[in-house]
Every structure is written in structure tokens, then in C-alpha cells.
């Protein structure tokens, strides 16, 4: 029980539970959404030499959440047609991959509208908290999730007393 509570505290408050994979400026990304999106992304990468990992999927989901926030703030409208233009039509035929594909497309659309470096700065500036079971986030190093060790004991050891 203590491990769950310390993990929740690290994620930003006692209202969060292990069911939260990450928060991005207060927007929650659930572990079930990550699992479902990961399954779809794996279907897309079948037969490819590069297999997608769960931390990569979570990174895309975090970046897409920021891209959506930036789009709203700047009045950029992203339609399904805009997203579809960014994607290989075969990907859209994989139902489980739809959300992942649209996350990637949102990043591409916003990046094209404001520039890649501006979007990267917005992602780095976002308040991102990752469930330590899934990894860590350090925008000074990278705007990607660094895979975790699947242990809350390290978090508890490093927690201020």
C-alpha cells in the first residue's frame, strides 16, 4: 500500500492512482489508454524491422497532448481530413491503431503549422509527470519517456523526507 501511495504522490497528488500513466498540464493519460494504443501501434509495426515500445507510445501520447493544447491556444483547427493526409491509408484500416495514428498526425500538423522547434519547446515546457512504473520524464535530456525499472521502491528512496 505504501508503494502505491508514494507513486501517487510522485504523480502529483493523492487523487491519482496507478491507473494514471502520465499527466500533461493536468490532463491525465490512463494506463488503459496507453495499453490500448500500444496494442494498436504494435499492429502497425508488425513486419517492420522496428518494433514500437510502450515508452515510445507514451511519449507520442504526451507529445500529442501538448500539440492539441498548442493547437487550441493558437487557434489551429485539426480535422480528420488533415490527419488523414499525414498518414498512410493502410494504417487507417487498422482499427486498433486509429488513436495512435491520429496522435502522430496531430504532432505533424501542429509541427508543420508552428515549426518543429516551437513544438519541441512547448513539449519541454509542459508540466509532465510519468508514472514511475512506466519510466521518467526529463525535458532537459529528451522530450521522450525514459523507460523505467518497474519499481516504486527507487521513487520512495529518492522521495524527500
Short mmCIF file of N, CA and C in Angstrom, two decimals:
data_model
loop_
_atom_site.label_atom_id
_atom_site.label_comp_id
_atom_site.label_asym_id
_atom_site.label_seq_id
_atom_site.Cartn_x
_atom_site.Cartn_y
_atom_site.Cartn_z
N UNK A 1 0.82 -1.19 0.00
CA UNK A 1 0.00 0.00 0.00
C UNK A 1 0.86 1.25 0.00
N UNK A 2 1.94 1.26 0.77
CA UNK A 2 2.80 2.43 0.83
C UNK A 2 3.41 2.74 -0.53
N UNK A 3 3.76 1.68 -1.28
CA UNK A 3 4.33 1.89 -2.61
C UNK A 3 3.35 2.57 -3.54
N UNK A 4 2.09 2.19 -3.47
CA UNK A 4 1.07 2.82 -4.32
C UNK A 4 0.92 4.28 -3.95
N UNK A 5 0.89 4.56 -2.65
CA UNK A 5 0.73 5.94 -2.21
C UNK A 5 1.92 6.79 -2.59
N UNK A 6 3.13 6.27 -2.49
CA UNK A 6 4.29 7.07 -2.86
C UNK A 6 4.29 7.33 -4.37
N UNK A 7 3.87 6.33 -5.15
CA UNK A 7 3.79 6.53 -6.60
C UNK A 7 2.75 7.58 -6.95
N UNK A 8 1.63 7.56 -6.24
CA UNK A 8 0.59 8.55 -6.49
C UNK A 8 1.09 9.94 -6.12
N UNK A 9 1.83 10.03 -5.03
CA UNK A 9 2.36 11.33 -4.62
C UNK A 9 3.33 11.87 -5.66
N UNK A 10 4.16 11.00 -6.20
CA UNK A 10 5.11 11.43 -7.22
C UNK A 10 4.38 11.96 -8.45
N UNK A 11 3.24 11.38 -8.76
CA UNK A 11 2.49 11.81 -9.93
C UNK A 11 1.72 13.10 -9.68
N UNK A 12 1.81 13.66 -8.51
CA UNK A 12 1.26 14.99 -8.35
C UNK A 12 0.10 15.10 -7.40
N UNK A 13 -0.23 14.10 -6.64
CA UNK A 13 -1.28 14.26 -5.66
C UNK A 13 -1.96 12.97 -5.33
N UNK A 14 -2.65 12.98 -4.21
CA UNK A 14 -3.27 11.76 -3.75
C UNK A 14 -4.49 11.37 -4.57
N UNK A 15 -4.98 12.23 -5.44
CA UNK A 15 -6.14 11.89 -6.26
C UNK A 15 -5.77 10.94 -7.40
N UNK A 16 -4.49 10.84 -7.72
CA UNK A 16 -4.08 9.97 -8.82
C UNK A 16 -3.78 8.58 -8.29
N UNK A 17 -3.94 7.60 -9.15
CA UNK A 17 -3.66 6.22 -8.77
C UNK A 17 -2.75 5.60 -9.81
N UNK A 18 -2.44 4.33 -9.64
CA UNK A 18 -1.63 3.61 -10.60
C UNK A 18 -2.27 3.52 -11.97
N UNK A 19 -3.55 3.86 -12.08
CA UNK A 19 -4.25 3.82 -13.36
C UNK A 19 -3.87 5.01 -14.24
N UNK A 20 -3.08 5.92 -13.72
CA UNK A 20 -2.65 7.08 -14.49
C UNK A 20 -1.23 6.82 -14.99
N UNK A 21 -1.06 6.83 -16.29
CA UNK A 21 0.27 6.62 -16.88
C UNK A 21 1.08 7.90 -16.83
N UNK A 22 0.40 9.02 -17.07
CA UNK A 22 1.07 10.31 -17.08
C UNK A 22 0.04 11.42 -16.97
N UNK A 23 0.49 12.58 -16.54
CA UNK A 23 -0.32 13.78 -16.62
C UNK A 23 0.47 14.80 -17.43
N UNK A 24 -0.25 15.57 -18.22
CA UNK A 24 0.35 16.61 -19.05
C UNK A 24 -0.44 17.88 -18.78
N UNK A 25 0.16 18.80 -18.04
CA UNK A 25 -0.52 20.04 -17.66
C UNK A 25 -1.90 19.75 -17.09
N UNK A 26 -2.00 18.73 -16.27
CA UNK A 26 -3.26 18.37 -15.61
C UNK A 26 -4.13 17.41 -16.39
N UNK A 27 -3.83 17.16 -17.64
CA UNK A 27 -4.59 16.21 -18.45
C UNK A 27 -4.04 14.81 -18.19
N UNK A 28 -4.91 13.91 -17.80
CA UNK A 28 -4.48 12.54 -17.48
C UNK A 28 -4.47 11.64 -18.70
N UNK A 29 -3.46 10.81 -18.76
CA UNK A 29 -3.37 9.74 -19.76
C UNK A 29 -3.42 8.45 -18.95
N UNK A 30 -4.46 7.66 -19.17
CA UNK A 30 -4.63 6.45 -18.36
C UNK A 30 -3.75 5.32 -18.86
N UNK A 31 -3.44 4.41 -17.95
CA UNK A 31 -2.66 3.24 -18.36
C UNK A 31 -3.45 2.38 -19.32
N UNK A 32 -4.78 2.34 -19.17
CA UNK A 32 -5.57 1.54 -20.11
C UNK A 32 -5.52 2.14 -21.51
N UNK A 33 -5.51 3.48 -21.62
CA UNK A 33 -5.36 4.12 -22.93
C UNK A 33 -3.99 3.81 -23.53
N UNK A 34 -2.96 3.83 -22.69
CA UNK A 34 -1.62 3.50 -23.17
C UNK A 34 -1.57 2.06 -23.65
N UNK A 35 -2.15 1.15 -22.87
CA UNK A 35 -2.15 -0.26 -23.26
C UNK A 35 -2.88 -0.48 -24.58
N UNK A 36 -4.04 0.16 -24.73
CA UNK A 36 -4.82 0.01 -25.96
C UNK A 36 -4.07 0.62 -27.16
N UNK A 37 -3.51 1.79 -26.96
CA UNK A 37 -2.77 2.45 -28.03
C UNK A 37 -1.52 1.65 -28.39
N UNK A 38 -0.86 1.10 -27.38
CA UNK A 38 0.32 0.25 -27.61
C UNK A 38 -0.03 -0.96 -28.46
N UNK A 39 -1.15 -1.59 -28.15
CA UNK A 39 -1.59 -2.75 -28.93
C UNK A 39 -1.80 -2.37 -30.40
N UNK A 40 -2.43 -1.23 -30.62
CA UNK A 40 -2.64 -0.76 -31.99
C UNK A 40 -1.34 -0.42 -32.69
N UNK A 41 -0.43 0.22 -31.96
CA UNK A 41 0.87 0.57 -32.55
C UNK A 41 1.66 -0.67 -32.90
N UNK A 42 1.54 -1.71 -32.07
CA UNK A 42 2.23 -2.97 -32.38
C UNK A 42 1.69 -3.58 -33.67
N UNK A 43 0.37 -3.47 -33.88
CA UNK A 43 -0.21 -3.99 -35.13
C UNK A 43 0.37 -3.28 -36.33
N UNK A 44 0.55 -1.96 -36.21
CA UNK A 44 1.11 -1.17 -37.32
C UNK A 44 2.55 -1.59 -37.58
N UNK A 45 3.30 -1.88 -36.51
CA UNK A 45 4.72 -2.18 -36.69
C UNK A 45 5.00 -3.65 -37.00
N UNK A 46 3.96 -4.49 -37.06
CA UNK A 46 4.18 -5.90 -37.41
C UNK A 46 4.84 -5.99 -38.78
N UNK A 47 5.83 -6.82 -38.86
CA UNK A 47 6.53 -6.98 -40.13
C UNK A 47 7.60 -5.93 -40.36
N UNK A 48 7.64 -4.93 -39.51
CA UNK A 48 8.66 -3.89 -39.63
C UNK A 48 9.90 -4.30 -38.87
N UNK A 49 11.02 -3.78 -39.27
CA UNK A 49 12.26 -4.08 -38.54
C UNK A 49 12.32 -3.33 -37.21
N UNK A 50 11.51 -2.29 -37.08
CA UNK A 50 11.47 -1.53 -35.84
C UNK A 50 10.16 -1.79 -35.11
N UNK A 51 10.27 -2.42 -33.95
CA UNK A 51 9.09 -2.65 -33.12
C UNK A 51 8.94 -1.48 -32.16
N UNK A 52 7.73 -1.04 -31.97
CA UNK A 52 7.46 0.08 -31.08
C UNK A 52 7.42 -0.43 -29.63
N UNK A 53 7.87 0.43 -28.72
CA UNK A 53 7.86 0.09 -27.30
C UNK A 53 6.81 0.93 -26.58
N UNK A 54 6.43 0.48 -25.39
CA UNK A 54 5.39 1.18 -24.64
C UNK A 54 5.84 2.59 -24.27
N UNK A 55 7.13 2.76 -23.94
CA UNK A 55 7.60 4.11 -23.60
C UNK A 55 7.55 5.03 -24.82
N UNK A 56 7.79 4.49 -26.02
CA UNK A 56 7.66 5.30 -27.24
C UNK A 56 6.22 5.71 -27.47
N UNK A 57 5.30 4.79 -27.23
CA UNK A 57 3.88 5.10 -27.39
C UNK A 57 3.46 6.17 -26.40
N UNK A 58 3.87 6.05 -25.15
CA UNK A 58 3.53 7.05 -24.15
C UNK A 58 4.15 8.40 -24.51
N UNK A 59 5.36 8.39 -25.04
CA UNK A 59 6.00 9.64 -25.49
C UNK A 59 5.16 10.33 -26.56
N UNK A 60 4.69 9.55 -27.53
CA UNK A 60 3.84 10.10 -28.59
C UNK A 60 2.55 10.66 -28.00
N UNK A 61 1.96 9.93 -27.06
CA UNK A 61 0.71 10.38 -26.44
C UNK A 61 0.92 11.69 -25.68
N UNK A 62 2.05 11.82 -24.99
CA UNK A 62 2.36 13.06 -24.27
C UNK A 62 2.56 14.19 -25.26
N UNK A 63 3.37 13.96 -26.30
CA UNK A 63 3.63 14.99 -27.30
C UNK A 63 2.35 15.41 -28.02
N UNK A 64 1.47 14.45 -28.30
CA UNK A 64 0.21 14.75 -28.97
C UNK A 64 -0.71 15.58 -28.06
N UNK A 65 -0.68 15.30 -26.76
CA UNK A 65 -1.49 16.08 -25.82
C UNK A 65 -1.02 17.54 -25.83
N UNK A 66 0.28 17.74 -25.83
CA UNK A 66 0.82 19.11 -25.90
C UNK A 66 0.47 19.74 -27.25
N UNK A 67 0.60 18.98 -28.32
CA UNK A 67 0.27 19.51 -29.66
C UNK A 67 -1.19 19.96 -29.71
N UNK A 68 -2.08 19.17 -29.12
CA UNK A 68 -3.50 19.56 -29.08
C UNK A 68 -3.71 20.83 -28.27
N UNK A 69 -2.99 20.96 -27.15
CA UNK A 69 -3.09 22.17 -26.33
C UNK A 69 -2.59 23.39 -27.10
N UNK A 70 -1.46 23.23 -27.78
CA UNK A 70 -0.90 24.32 -28.58
C UNK A 70 -1.86 24.71 -29.70
N UNK A 71 -2.44 23.71 -30.34
CA UNK A 71 -3.39 23.99 -31.43
C UNK A 71 -4.57 24.81 -30.91
N UNK A 72 -5.12 24.43 -29.77
CA UNK A 72 -6.23 25.19 -29.19
C UNK A 72 -5.80 26.62 -28.85
N UNK A 73 -4.63 26.76 -28.23
CA UNK A 73 -4.14 28.08 -27.82
C UNK A 73 -3.91 29.00 -29.02
N UNK A 74 -3.48 28.43 -30.11
CA UNK A 74 -3.13 29.23 -31.29
C UNK A 74 -4.23 29.25 -32.35
N UNK A 75 -5.35 28.65 -32.05
CA UNK A 75 -6.46 28.65 -32.99
C UNK A 75 -6.24 27.79 -34.23
N UNK A 76 -5.43 26.76 -34.08
CA UNK A 76 -5.17 25.83 -35.19
C UNK A 76 -6.22 24.73 -35.13
N UNK A 77 -6.99 24.61 -36.19
CA UNK A 77 -8.00 23.57 -36.26
C UNK A 77 -7.41 22.35 -36.95
N UNK A 78 -7.57 21.21 -36.31
CA UNK A 78 -7.09 19.95 -36.90
C UNK A 78 -8.30 19.08 -37.18
N UNK A 79 -8.55 18.81 -38.44
CA UNK A 79 -9.67 17.97 -38.83
C UNK A 79 -9.20 16.55 -39.09
N UNK A 80 -10.14 15.63 -39.15
CA UNK A 80 -9.78 14.26 -39.51
C UNK A 80 -9.16 14.21 -40.90
N UNK A 81 -9.62 15.08 -41.79
CA UNK A 81 -9.05 15.13 -43.14
C UNK A 81 -7.59 15.57 -43.09
N UNK A 82 -7.28 16.55 -42.21
CA UNK A 82 -5.88 16.98 -42.03
C UNK A 82 -5.03 15.82 -41.54
N UNK A 83 -5.58 15.08 -40.59
CA UNK A 83 -4.85 13.93 -40.03
C UNK A 83 -4.64 12.86 -41.10
N UNK A 84 -5.70 12.56 -41.83
CA UNK A 84 -5.63 11.50 -42.84
C UNK A 84 -4.57 11.80 -43.90
N UNK A 85 -4.37 13.09 -44.22
CA UNK A 85 -3.35 13.48 -45.21
C UNK A 85 -1.94 13.13 -44.73
N UNK A 86 -1.74 13.07 -43.44
CA UNK A 86 -0.43 12.81 -42.86
C UNK A 86 -0.09 11.32 -42.82
N UNK A 87 -1.10 10.48 -43.03
CA UNK A 87 -0.95 9.06 -42.73
C UNK A 87 -1.02 8.18 -43.97
N UNK A 88 -0.39 7.04 -43.86
CA UNK A 88 -0.51 6.00 -44.86
C UNK A 88 -1.94 5.45 -44.74
N UNK A 89 -2.72 5.44 -45.82
CA UNK A 89 -4.10 4.96 -45.73
C UNK A 89 -4.23 3.55 -45.16
N UNK A 90 -3.23 2.72 -45.34
CA UNK A 90 -3.28 1.35 -44.82
C UNK A 90 -3.33 1.36 -43.29
N UNK A 91 -2.71 2.34 -42.66
CA UNK A 91 -2.72 2.44 -41.21
C UNK A 91 -4.14 2.69 -40.71
N UNK A 92 -4.88 3.48 -41.45
CA UNK A 92 -6.24 3.82 -41.05
C UNK A 92 -7.18 2.62 -41.10
N UNK A 93 -6.76 1.58 -41.83
CA UNK A 93 -7.57 0.36 -41.90
C UNK A 93 -7.42 -0.53 -40.67
N UNK A 94 -6.46 -0.22 -39.82
CA UNK A 94 -6.24 -0.99 -38.59
C UNK A 94 -6.96 -0.26 -37.47
N UNK A 95 -8.11 -0.76 -37.10
CA UNK A 95 -8.97 -0.07 -36.13
C UNK A 95 -8.26 0.23 -34.82
N UNK A 96 -7.49 -0.72 -34.31
CA UNK A 96 -6.80 -0.52 -33.02
C UNK A 96 -5.69 0.52 -33.11
N UNK A 97 -5.25 0.84 -34.30
CA UNK A 97 -4.16 1.80 -34.46
C UNK A 97 -4.64 3.23 -34.70
N UNK A 98 -5.94 3.41 -34.78
CA UNK A 98 -6.50 4.71 -35.14
C UNK A 98 -6.04 5.82 -34.20
N UNK A 99 -6.16 5.63 -32.89
CA UNK A 99 -5.79 6.68 -31.93
C UNK A 99 -4.30 7.01 -32.02
N UNK A 100 -3.47 5.98 -32.10
CA UNK A 100 -2.03 6.19 -32.21
C UNK A 100 -1.71 6.96 -33.48
N UNK A 101 -2.30 6.56 -34.59
CA UNK A 101 -2.05 7.22 -35.87
C UNK A 101 -2.47 8.69 -35.81
N UNK A 102 -3.61 8.95 -35.20
CA UNK A 102 -4.08 10.34 -35.10
C UNK A 102 -3.21 11.15 -34.14
N UNK A 103 -2.66 10.53 -33.11
CA UNK A 103 -1.72 11.24 -32.24
C UNK A 103 -0.49 11.67 -33.04
N UNK A 104 0.05 10.75 -33.83
CA UNK A 104 1.21 11.07 -34.67
C UNK A 104 0.85 12.18 -35.66
N UNK A 105 -0.31 12.09 -36.26
CA UNK A 105 -0.73 13.11 -37.22
C UNK A 105 -0.91 14.47 -36.57
N UNK A 106 -1.46 14.51 -35.35
CA UNK A 106 -1.63 15.79 -34.65
C UNK A 106 -0.27 16.46 -34.44
N UNK A 107 0.71 15.67 -34.05
CA UNK A 107 2.06 16.22 -33.86
C UNK A 107 2.58 16.79 -35.17
N UNK A 108 2.38 16.06 -36.26
CA UNK A 108 2.87 16.50 -37.57
C UNK A 108 2.15 17.77 -38.04
N UNK A 109 0.84 17.84 -37.85
CA UNK A 109 0.07 19.01 -38.29
C UNK A 109 0.50 20.25 -37.51
N UNK A 110 0.58 20.13 -36.20
CA UNK A 110 0.96 21.29 -35.37
C UNK A 110 2.41 21.67 -35.64
N UNK A 111 3.28 20.70 -35.76
CA UNK A 111 4.68 20.98 -36.07
C UNK A 111 4.80 21.71 -37.41
N UNK A 112 4.01 21.30 -38.38
CA UNK A 112 4.02 21.98 -39.67
C UNK A 112 3.50 23.40 -39.60
N UNK A 113 2.57 23.64 -38.69
CA UNK A 113 1.97 24.97 -38.56
C UNK A 113 2.86 25.95 -37.79
N UNK A 114 3.52 25.46 -36.74
CA UNK A 114 4.30 26.38 -35.89
C UNK A 114 5.79 26.16 -35.96
N UNK A 115 6.21 25.07 -36.57
CA UNK A 115 7.63 24.74 -36.65
C UNK A 115 7.99 23.68 -35.61
N UNK A 116 8.90 22.83 -36.00
CA UNK A 116 9.31 21.73 -35.14
C UNK A 116 9.94 22.21 -33.84
N UNK A 117 10.78 23.24 -33.91
CA UNK A 117 11.45 23.72 -32.70
C UNK A 117 10.47 24.37 -31.74
N UNK A 118 9.46 25.06 -32.25
CA UNK A 118 8.46 25.68 -31.38
C UNK A 118 7.64 24.62 -30.66
N UNK A 119 7.30 23.55 -31.36
CA UNK A 119 6.55 22.47 -30.71
C UNK A 119 7.44 21.76 -29.70
N UNK A 120 8.70 21.54 -30.03
CA UNK A 120 9.62 20.90 -29.09
C UNK A 120 9.76 21.74 -27.81
N UNK A 121 9.81 23.05 -27.95
CA UNK A 121 9.89 23.93 -26.78
C UNK A 121 8.63 23.82 -25.93
N UNK A 122 7.48 23.75 -26.59
CA UNK A 122 6.21 23.62 -25.86
C UNK A 122 6.16 22.29 -25.11
N UNK A 123 6.63 21.23 -25.73
CA UNK A 123 6.65 19.92 -25.07
C UNK A 123 7.60 19.96 -23.88
N UNK A 124 8.76 20.56 -24.06
CA UNK A 124 9.74 20.64 -22.97
C UNK A 124 9.23 21.50 -21.82
N UNK A 125 8.41 22.50 -22.11
CA UNK A 125 7.90 23.41 -21.08
C UNK A 125 6.67 22.86 -20.35
N UNK A 126 6.05 21.85 -20.90
CA UNK A 126 4.84 21.29 -20.30
C UNK A 126 5.15 20.64 -18.96
N UNK A 127 4.17 20.68 -18.07
CA UNK A 127 4.29 20.00 -16.78
C UNK A 127 3.90 18.54 -16.98
N UNK A 128 4.89 17.70 -17.19
CA UNK A 128 4.67 16.28 -17.48
C UNK A 128 5.14 15.46 -16.30
N UNK A 129 4.26 14.56 -15.86
CA UNK A 129 4.61 13.64 -14.79
C UNK A 129 4.26 12.24 -15.26
N UNK A 130 5.25 11.36 -15.21
CA UNK A 130 5.09 10.00 -15.71
C UNK A 130 5.07 9.04 -14.52
N UNK A 131 4.13 8.09 -14.57
CA UNK A 131 4.08 7.05 -13.56
C UNK A 131 5.44 6.34 -13.56
N UNK A 132 6.11 6.26 -12.42
CA UNK A 132 7.45 5.66 -12.40
C UNK A 132 7.49 4.20 -12.84
N UNK A 133 6.36 3.53 -12.84
CA UNK A 133 6.34 2.16 -13.34
C UNK A 133 6.56 2.12 -14.85
N UNK A 134 6.30 3.24 -15.51
CA UNK A 134 6.44 3.30 -16.96
C UNK A 134 7.71 4.01 -17.41
N UNK A 135 8.31 4.77 -16.51
CA UNK A 135 9.53 5.47 -16.88
C UNK A 135 9.63 6.81 -16.19
N UNK A 136 10.43 7.69 -16.77
CA UNK A 136 10.62 9.02 -16.21
C UNK A 136 10.63 10.03 -17.34
N UNK A 137 10.55 11.30 -16.97
CA UNK A 137 10.50 12.39 -17.94
C UNK A 137 11.47 13.46 -17.49
N UNK A 138 12.42 13.79 -18.32
CA UNK A 138 13.35 14.86 -18.03
C UNK A 138 13.56 15.65 -19.31
N UNK A 139 12.80 16.76 -19.49
CA UNK A 139 12.88 17.51 -20.74
C UNK A 139 14.26 18.14 -20.99
N UNK A 140 15.10 18.19 -19.95
CA UNK A 140 16.47 18.69 -20.17
C UNK A 140 17.29 17.68 -20.95
N UNK A 141 16.91 16.39 -20.83
CA UNK A 141 17.61 15.33 -21.55
C UNK A 141 16.95 15.01 -22.89
N UNK A 142 15.61 14.91 -22.87
CA UNK A 142 14.88 14.48 -24.05
C UNK A 142 13.39 14.74 -23.81
N UNK A 143 12.62 14.88 -24.88
CA UNK A 143 11.17 15.00 -24.73
C UNK A 143 10.52 13.66 -25.02
N UNK A 144 11.15 12.63 -24.47
CA UNK A 144 10.65 11.27 -24.58
C UNK A 144 10.69 10.62 -23.20
N UNK A 145 9.82 9.65 -23.00
CA UNK A 145 9.82 8.90 -21.76
C UNK A 145 11.06 8.01 -21.74
N UNK A 146 11.77 8.06 -20.63
CA UNK A 146 12.91 7.18 -20.43
C UNK A 146 12.36 5.94 -19.74
N UNK A 147 12.56 4.76 -20.34
CA UNK A 147 11.98 3.55 -19.75
C UNK A 147 12.36 3.39 -18.29
N UNK A 148 11.39 2.92 -17.51
CA UNK A 148 11.59 2.74 -16.09
C UNK A 148 12.04 1.34 -15.74
N UNK A 149 12.23 1.15 -14.46
CA UNK A 149 12.67 -0.14 -13.96
C UNK A 149 11.50 -0.91 -13.34
N UNK A 150 10.29 -0.38 -13.47
CA UNK A 150 9.07 -1.02 -12.97
C UNK A 150 9.12 -1.25 -11.46
N UNK A 151 9.67 -0.27 -10.76
CA UNK A 151 9.75 -0.39 -9.31
C UNK A 151 9.48 0.95 -8.67
N UNK A 152 8.60 0.97 -7.70
CA UNK A 152 8.34 2.20 -6.97
C UNK A 152 9.31 2.35 -5.80
N UNK A 153 10.09 1.33 -5.48
CA UNK A 153 10.99 1.41 -4.33
C UNK A 153 12.05 2.49 -4.54
N UNK A 154 12.53 2.66 -5.77
CA UNK A 154 13.51 3.70 -6.02
C UNK A 154 12.89 5.07 -5.82
N UNK A 155 11.64 5.23 -6.23
CA UNK A 155 10.96 6.50 -6.05
C UNK A 155 10.85 6.80 -4.57
N UNK A 156 10.46 5.81 -3.78
CA UNK A 156 10.32 6.00 -2.34
C UNK A 156 11.67 6.35 -1.71
N UNK A 157 12.75 5.73 -2.18
CA UNK A 157 14.07 6.02 -1.64
C UNK A 157 14.50 7.44 -1.95
N UNK A 158 14.11 7.96 -3.12
CA UNK A 158 14.54 9.29 -3.54
C UNK A 158 13.57 10.39 -3.12
N UNK A 159 12.48 10.00 -2.48
CA UNK A 159 11.48 10.97 -2.07
C UNK A 159 12.00 11.78 -0.89
N UNK A 160 11.77 13.12 -0.92
CA UNK A 160 12.20 13.94 0.22
C UNK A 160 11.48 13.49 1.50
N UNK A 161 12.19 13.47 2.60
CA UNK A 161 11.63 13.06 3.89
C UNK A 161 10.94 14.21 4.59
#
